[in-house]
mmCIF file of C-alpha atoms in Angstrom:
data_model
loop_
_atom_site.group_PDB
_atom_site.id
_atom_site.type_symbol
_atom_site.label_atom_id
_atom_site.label_comp_id
_atom_site.label_asym_id
_atom_site.label_seq_id
_atom_site.Cartn_x
_atom_site.Cartn_y
_atom_site.Cartn_z
ATOM 1 C CA MET E 1 -0.074 0.142 -0.332
ATOM 2 C CA SER E 2 1.355 2.945 -0.831
ATOM 3 C CA GLU E 3 1.707 6.082 2.100
ATOM 4 C CA GLN E 4 -1.170 7.935 0.153
ATOM 5 C CA PRO E 5 -3.703 4.664 0.101
ATOM 6 C CA LEU E 6 -6.469 7.530 -0.479
ATOM 7 C CA ASP E 7 -4.849 8.997 -3.193
ATOM 8 C CA GLY E 8 -6.823 10.498 -6.170
ATOM 9 C CA ALA E 9 -9.822 9.375 -4.448
ATOM 10 C CA ILE E 10 -12.609 11.799 -3.668
ATOM 11 C CA ALA E 11 -14.402 12.357 -0.129
ATOM 12 C CA LEU E 12 -17.384 14.194 0.959
ATOM 13 C CA VAL E 13 -17.850 14.344 3.998
ATOM 14 C CA THR E 14 -20.661 16.389 6.370
ATOM 15 C CA GLY E 15 -21.197 18.131 9.550
ATOM 16 C CA ALA E 16 -17.755 18.873 8.416
ATOM 17 C CA SER E 17 -17.162 22.227 9.880
ATOM 18 C CA SER E 18 -16.268 21.015 13.511
ATOM 19 C CA GLY E 19 -16.124 18.066 15.851
ATOM 20 C CA ILE E 20 -15.874 14.168 13.981
ATOM 21 C CA GLY E 21 -16.729 15.946 10.662
ATOM 22 C CA ALA E 22 -13.937 18.269 11.174
ATOM 23 C CA ALA E 23 -11.043 15.584 12.235
ATOM 24 C CA THR E 24 -12.752 12.904 9.230
ATOM 25 C CA ALA E 25 -11.929 15.207 7.237
ATOM 26 C CA ARG E 26 -8.224 16.290 8.393
ATOM 27 C CA ARG E 27 -7.460 12.673 8.057
ATOM 28 C CA LEU E 28 -9.004 11.437 4.785
ATOM 29 C CA ALA E 29 -6.904 14.655 3.498
ATOM 30 C CA ARG E 30 -3.691 13.427 5.112
ATOM 31 C CA GLU E 31 -4.488 9.485 3.459
ATOM 32 C CA GLY E 32 -4.182 11.325 0.007
ATOM 33 C CA ALA E 33 -8.256 12.554 -0.751
ATOM 34 C CA ALA E 34 -9.633 15.769 -1.662
ATOM 35 C CA VAL E 35 -12.420 16.460 0.582
ATOM 36 C CA ALA E 36 -15.454 18.292 -0.104
ATOM 37 C CA LEU E 37 -16.369 19.722 3.507
ATOM 38 C CA VAL E 38 -20.544 19.653 4.168
ATOM 39 C CA ALA E 39 -22.035 21.744 6.459
ATOM 40 C CA ARG E 40 -23.954 24.958 7.531
ATOM 41 C CA ARG E 41 -21.268 27.731 8.750
ATOM 42 C CA ARG E 42 -19.174 28.772 5.973
ATOM 43 C CA ASP E 43 -16.696 30.328 8.168
ATOM 44 C CA ARG E 44 -16.178 27.329 10.206
ATOM 45 C CA LEU E 45 -15.637 25.404 6.312
ATOM 46 C CA ASP E 46 -13.196 27.505 5.504
ATOM 47 C CA GLN E 47 -11.222 27.722 8.167
ATOM 48 C CA VAL E 48 -11.164 23.684 7.759
ATOM 49 C CA ALA E 49 -10.081 23.988 4.002
ATOM 50 C CA SER E 50 -7.433 26.257 5.648
ATOM 51 C CA ASP E 51 -6.182 23.874 8.072
ATOM 52 C CA ILE E 52 -6.389 20.783 5.242
ATOM 53 C CA ALA E 53 -3.798 23.076 2.924
ATOM 54 C CA LYS E 54 -1.678 24.174 5.218
ATOM 55 C CA LEU E 55 -0.755 20.280 5.779
ATOM 56 C CA GLY E 56 -0.392 20.190 1.806
ATOM 57 C CA GLY E 57 -3.710 18.350 1.179
ATOM 58 C CA HIS E 58 -7.100 19.732 -1.020
ATOM 59 C CA ALA E 59 -10.364 20.508 0.865
ATOM 60 C CA VAL E 60 -13.532 22.974 -0.693
ATOM 61 C CA ALA E 61 -16.104 23.879 1.487
ATOM 62 C CA VAL E 62 -19.475 23.461 0.107
ATOM 63 C CA GLU E 63 -21.747 25.462 2.405
ATOM 64 C CA ALA E 64 -25.746 23.561 2.206
ATOM 65 C CA ASP E 65 -27.981 22.628 4.813
ATOM 66 C CA ILE E 66 -28.907 19.346 3.182
ATOM 67 C CA THR E 67 -31.916 18.416 5.567
ATOM 68 C CA GLU E 68 -33.614 20.580 2.158
ATOM 69 C CA PRO E 69 -33.412 17.353 -0.599
ATOM 70 C CA GLU E 70 -32.475 20.346 -3.037
ATOM 71 C CA ARG E 71 -29.797 21.449 -1.537
ATOM 72 C CA ALA E 72 -28.222 17.957 -0.623
ATOM 73 C CA GLU E 73 -28.374 17.765 -4.267
ATOM 74 C CA ASP E 74 -27.091 20.564 -5.352
ATOM 75 C CA ALA E 75 -24.110 19.659 -2.603
ATOM 76 C CA VAL E 76 -23.293 16.195 -4.476
ATOM 77 C CA GLN E 77 -23.736 18.481 -7.268
ATOM 78 C CA ASP E 78 -20.912 20.887 -6.259
ATOM 79 C CA THR E 79 -18.647 18.383 -5.353
ATOM 80 C CA LEU E 80 -18.427 16.599 -8.925
ATOM 81 C CA ASP E 81 -18.074 20.256 -10.871
ATOM 82 C CA ARG E 82 -15.347 20.896 -8.214
ATOM 83 C CA LEU E 83 -13.680 17.318 -7.634
ATOM 84 C CA GLY E 84 -14.361 15.513 -10.785
ATOM 85 C CA ARG E 85 -15.979 12.043 -8.760
ATOM 86 C CA LEU E 86 -16.924 10.944 -5.571
ATOM 87 C CA ASP E 87 -15.700 7.772 -4.053
ATOM 88 C CA ILE E 88 -16.162 8.236 -0.508
ATOM 89 C CA LEU E 89 -19.219 9.736 1.521
ATOM 90 C CA VAL E 90 -18.978 10.294 5.450
ATOM 91 C CA ASN E 91 -22.617 10.710 6.710
ATOM 92 C CA ASN E 92 -21.248 12.277 10.195
ATOM 93 C CA ALA E 93 -23.728 15.974 10.590
ATOM 94 C CA GLY E 94 -26.182 15.079 13.698
ATOM 95 C CA ILE E 95 -27.785 16.752 16.610
ATOM 96 C CA MET E 96 -28.469 14.885 20.101
ATOM 97 C CA LEU E 97 -31.451 16.619 22.213
ATOM 98 C CA LEU E 98 -31.672 14.552 25.211
ATOM 99 C CA ASN E 99 -34.773 15.179 27.762
ATOM 100 C CA PRO E 100 -37.475 13.092 29.078
ATOM 101 C CA ALA E 101 -40.688 13.345 26.651
ATOM 102 C CA LEU E 102 -42.220 14.925 29.259
ATOM 103 C CA HIS E 103 -40.261 17.820 29.186
ATOM 104 C CA THR E 104 -39.393 18.260 25.700
ATOM 105 C CA THR E 105 -40.990 19.642 22.785
ATOM 106 C CA ILE E 106 -42.068 18.203 19.223
ATOM 107 C CA GLU E 107 -39.688 20.618 17.639
ATOM 108 C CA GLU E 108 -36.342 19.298 19.236
ATOM 109 C CA TRP E 109 -37.434 16.117 18.291
ATOM 110 C CA ASP E 110 -38.474 16.995 14.929
ATOM 111 C CA ARG E 111 -34.983 18.911 14.592
ATOM 112 C CA MET E 112 -33.209 15.729 15.234
ATOM 113 C CA ILE E 113 -34.812 13.729 12.866
ATOM 114 C CA SER E 114 -34.647 16.293 10.306
ATOM 115 C CA LEU E 115 -30.812 16.281 10.557
ATOM 116 C CA ASN E 116 -29.809 12.251 11.343
ATOM 117 C CA VAL E 117 -32.466 11.060 9.130
ATOM 118 C CA ALA E 118 -33.889 12.826 6.491
ATOM 119 C CA ALA E 119 -30.187 14.923 5.828
ATOM 120 C CA LEU E 120 -28.984 11.641 5.866
ATOM 121 C CA LEU E 121 -31.135 9.868 3.198
ATOM 122 C CA HIS E 122 -30.612 13.074 1.111
ATOM 123 C CA ILE E 123 -27.569 13.247 0.567
ATOM 124 C CA THR E 124 -27.059 8.909 0.284
ATOM 125 C CA HIS E 125 -29.787 9.207 -2.120
ATOM 126 C CA ALA E 126 -27.719 11.994 -4.449
ATOM 127 C CA ALA E 127 -24.793 10.092 -4.017
ATOM 128 C CA VAL E 128 -25.147 6.508 -4.472
ATOM 129 C CA PRO E 129 -25.084 6.486 -8.080
ATOM 130 C CA HIS E 130 -21.119 8.080 -7.649
ATOM 131 C CA LEU E 131 -20.483 5.918 -5.806
ATOM 132 C CA ILE E 132 -20.952 2.666 -7.859
ATOM 133 C CA TYR E 133 -20.068 4.293 -10.866
ATOM 134 C CA ALA E 134 -16.448 5.259 -8.884
ATOM 135 C CA ALA E 135 -16.772 1.803 -8.154
ATOM 136 C CA SER E 136 -16.632 0.582 -11.128
ATOM 137 C CA THR E 137 -14.128 3.168 -12.737
ATOM 138 C CA SER E 138 -11.777 4.197 -10.117
ATOM 139 C CA PRO E 139 -8.310 2.377 -9.520
ATOM 140 C CA ARG E 140 -9.227 1.537 -5.610
ATOM 141 C CA GLN E 141 -12.629 -0.432 -7.928
ATOM 142 C CA VAL E 142 -14.531 0.045 -4.364
ATOM 143 C CA ALA E 143 -15.990 2.751 -2.705
ATOM 144 C CA ASP E 144 -17.095 4.133 0.409
ATOM 145 C CA LEU E 145 -20.522 5.164 2.556
ATOM 146 C CA VAL E 146 -19.596 5.568 6.289
ATOM 147 C CA ASN E 147 -22.535 6.435 8.068
ATOM 148 C CA VAL E 148 -21.461 8.026 11.791
ATOM 149 C CA SER E 149 -23.799 6.478 13.919
ATOM 150 C CA SER E 150 -23.599 5.975 18.406
ATOM 151 C CA THR E 151 -23.939 3.450 21.232
ATOM 152 C CA ALA E 152 -27.462 5.517 21.547
ATOM 153 C CA GLY E 153 -28.703 3.049 18.027
ATOM 154 C CA ARG E 154 -27.861 -0.293 20.404
ATOM 155 C CA ALA E 155 -28.631 0.631 24.190
ATOM 156 C CA SER E 156 -31.795 3.322 24.862
ATOM 157 C CA ARG E 157 -31.729 4.885 27.649
ATOM 158 C CA PRO E 158 -34.074 7.442 29.601
ATOM 159 C CA GLY E 159 -34.092 11.456 28.325
ATOM 160 C CA SER E 160 -32.484 9.738 24.592
ATOM 161 C CA SER E 161 -35.945 8.032 22.969
ATOM 162 C CA VAL E 162 -35.946 9.731 20.097
ATOM 163 C CA TYR E 163 -32.134 10.344 19.393
ATOM 164 C CA ALA E 164 -31.865 6.888 20.380
ATOM 165 C CA LEU E 165 -34.825 6.083 17.149
ATOM 166 C CA THR E 166 -32.506 7.960 14.845
ATOM 167 C CA LYS E 167 -29.385 6.115 15.742
ATOM 168 C CA SER E 168 -30.833 2.671 15.498
ATOM 169 C CA GLY E 169 -32.840 3.549 12.335
ATOM 170 C CA LEU E 170 -29.643 4.644 11.264
ATOM 171 C CA ASN E 171 -27.898 1.230 11.719
ATOM 172 C CA ALA E 172 -30.941 -0.877 9.804
ATOM 173 C CA PHE E 173 -30.908 1.291 7.059
ATOM 174 C CA THR E 174 -26.405 0.440 6.961
ATOM 175 C CA GLU E 175 -27.391 -2.803 7.068
ATOM 176 C CA SER E 176 -30.110 -3.001 4.321
ATOM 177 C CA LEU E 177 -28.326 -0.657 1.979
ATOM 178 C CA ARG E 178 -24.700 -2.690 3.151
ATOM 179 C CA GLN E 179 -26.439 -5.563 1.301
ATOM 180 C CA GLU E 180 -28.435 -4.093 -1.483
ATOM 181 C CA LEU E 181 -25.050 -2.766 -2.563
ATOM 182 C CA LEU E 182 -22.063 -5.572 -2.634
ATOM 183 C CA SER E 183 -22.793 -6.266 -5.922
ATOM 184 C CA GLU E 184 -21.774 -2.743 -6.708
ATOM 185 C CA ARG E 185 -18.374 -2.691 -5.493
ATOM 186 C CA VAL E 186 -19.711 -0.192 -2.695
ATOM 187 C CA ARG E 187 -18.785 -1.297 0.717
ATOM 188 C CA VAL E 188 -21.174 0.410 3.041
ATOM 189 C CA SER E 189 -20.817 0.643 6.910
ATOM 190 C CA ALA E 190 -21.637 2.321 10.298
ATOM 191 C CA VAL E 191 -19.227 3.811 12.951
ATOM 192 C CA ALA E 192 -20.572 4.149 16.873
ATOM 193 C CA PRO E 193 -19.118 5.981 19.529
ATOM 194 C CA ASP E 194 -19.983 7.579 22.389
ATOM 195 C CA ALA E 195 -18.502 9.886 25.182
ATOM 196 C CA VAL E 196 -16.596 11.765 22.537
ATOM 197 C CA ASP E 197 -15.311 15.093 23.130
ATOM 198 C CA THR E 198 -17.259 16.795 20.721
ATOM 199 C CA GLU E 199 -19.664 20.139 21.005
ATOM 200 C CA LEU E 200 -22.754 17.512 20.402
ATOM 201 C CA VAL E 201 -23.856 18.350 24.046
ATOM 202 C CA ASN E 202 -23.474 22.273 23.798
ATOM 203 C CA HIS E 203 -27.114 21.617 22.401
ATOM 204 C CA LEU E 204 -28.575 20.231 25.568
ATOM 205 C CA SER E 205 -30.339 22.039 28.024
ATOM 206 C CA ASP E 206 -28.105 23.868 31.158
ATOM 207 C CA THR E 207 -29.359 20.764 33.565
ATOM 208 C CA THR E 208 -29.046 18.183 30.872
ATOM 209 C CA ARG E 209 -25.559 19.348 29.508
ATOM 210 C CA ASP E 210 -24.155 19.083 33.069
ATOM 211 C CA ALA E 211 -25.495 15.848 33.828
ATOM 212 C CA ALA E 212 -24.145 15.046 30.491
ATOM 213 C CA ARG E 213 -20.831 16.119 31.689
ATOM 214 C CA ARG E 214 -21.123 14.968 35.121
ATOM 215 C CA GLN E 215 -21.633 11.308 33.423
ATOM 216 C CA ILE E 216 -17.794 11.227 31.840
ATOM 217 C CA ALA E 217 -16.143 13.246 34.214
ATOM 218 C CA GLY E 218 -14.211 10.027 35.868
ATOM 219 C CA ILE E 219 -13.536 8.974 32.649
ATOM 220 C CA GLU E 220 -11.241 9.685 29.583
ATOM 221 C CA ALA E 221 -13.271 10.953 26.523
ATOM 222 C CA LEU E 222 -12.198 9.766 23.085
ATOM 223 C CA ARG E 223 -11.200 12.340 20.683
ATOM 224 C CA PRO E 224 -13.077 13.790 17.971
ATOM 225 C CA GLU E 225 -9.916 12.446 15.849
ATOM 226 C CA ASP E 226 -9.999 8.619 17.150
ATOM 227 C CA ILE E 227 -13.236 8.385 15.439
ATOM 228 C CA ALA E 228 -11.757 10.070 12.364
ATOM 229 C CA ASP E 229 -9.231 7.298 12.786
ATOM 230 C CA ALA E 230 -11.781 4.334 12.497
ATOM 231 C CA ILE E 231 -13.168 6.287 9.488
ATOM 232 C CA SER E 232 -9.834 6.150 7.741
ATOM 233 C CA TYR E 233 -9.248 2.139 8.754
ATOM 234 C CA ILE E 234 -12.698 1.201 7.297
ATOM 235 C CA VAL E 235 -12.271 3.455 3.662
ATOM 236 C CA THR E 236 -8.655 2.195 3.239
ATOM 237 C CA ARG E 237 -9.011 -1.398 3.490
ATOM 238 C CA GLU E 238 -7.733 -3.152 0.704
ATOM 239 C CA ARG E 239 -11.186 -3.837 -1.702
ATOM 240 C CA ARG E 240 -11.238 -7.299 -0.520
ATOM 241 C CA VAL E 241 -12.215 -6.332 3.304
ATOM 242 C CA ALA E 242 -15.232 -4.800 4.301
ATOM 243 C CA VAL E 243 -15.401 -3.202 8.267
ATOM 244 C CA ASN E 244 -19.395 -3.283 7.904
ATOM 245 C CA GLU E 245 -19.710 -2.490 11.120
ATOM 246 C CA MET E 246 -17.442 -0.617 14.597
ATOM 247 C CA LEU E 247 -18.326 0.592 18.259
ATOM 248 C CA ILE E 248 -16.271 2.722 19.760
ATOM 249 C CA ARG E 249 -16.039 3.614 23.707
ATOM 250 C CA ALA E 250 -13.995 5.328 25.954
ATOM 251 C CA GLY E 251 -11.497 2.961 27.443
ATOM 252 C CA ASP E 252 -12.821 3.490 30.584
ATOM 253 C CA GLN E 253 -16.505 3.105 29.743
ATOM 254 C CA ALA E 254 -18.782 0.816 31.453
ATOM 255 C CA TRP E 255 -22.106 1.547 30.226
#
């Protein structure tokens, strides 16, 4: 394997303005891929693109609200227009709003379904034909679709009912899509982290955020770069290898 196993490949990463998405974009660029950075915060995207350029990589900022189907399609088309193809899609964009059903709002539930489920479906639907084409025409002879899930998709807890619903649904979608695309040489994988030090908890109410921070206070939380390493491992395997699912917990995490 070359020093840059993704040399010549094109990746699209959603939620790339911070956290796991930004770390993944940097890591894939380090492996040789050109990266389309998709998110809503243009200033953050420009900063990540600048960071990648300083390290000798190439990235383009694609400002888009992919909860809107047309904007998701535009984001994929923008990637193709500017970078020429699409070999890797990382569906990372998501939001976590934790509250008991009695004390939450329907708007919070709708926000999670809109970004965690609908946006993922929009971008995936737009990208799959191009991933299939890349798998049949690229030197790698394989393409990759990686969905960032959560341990909440395996084990539900109080206060996380709809968040768990979105992630368990993501897992089911990923497995079905994996089987559908086997013959097309598009590998479909799920990465399920827990206890990662990101901005995700910033969207919580003060009480819930404090409780979440107390829960992980006694452990060394995962870093975004740890999840980026896992995604990099998945997409840099030889075509004969498919990593279908990866569960990642902090080393001290008991739950």
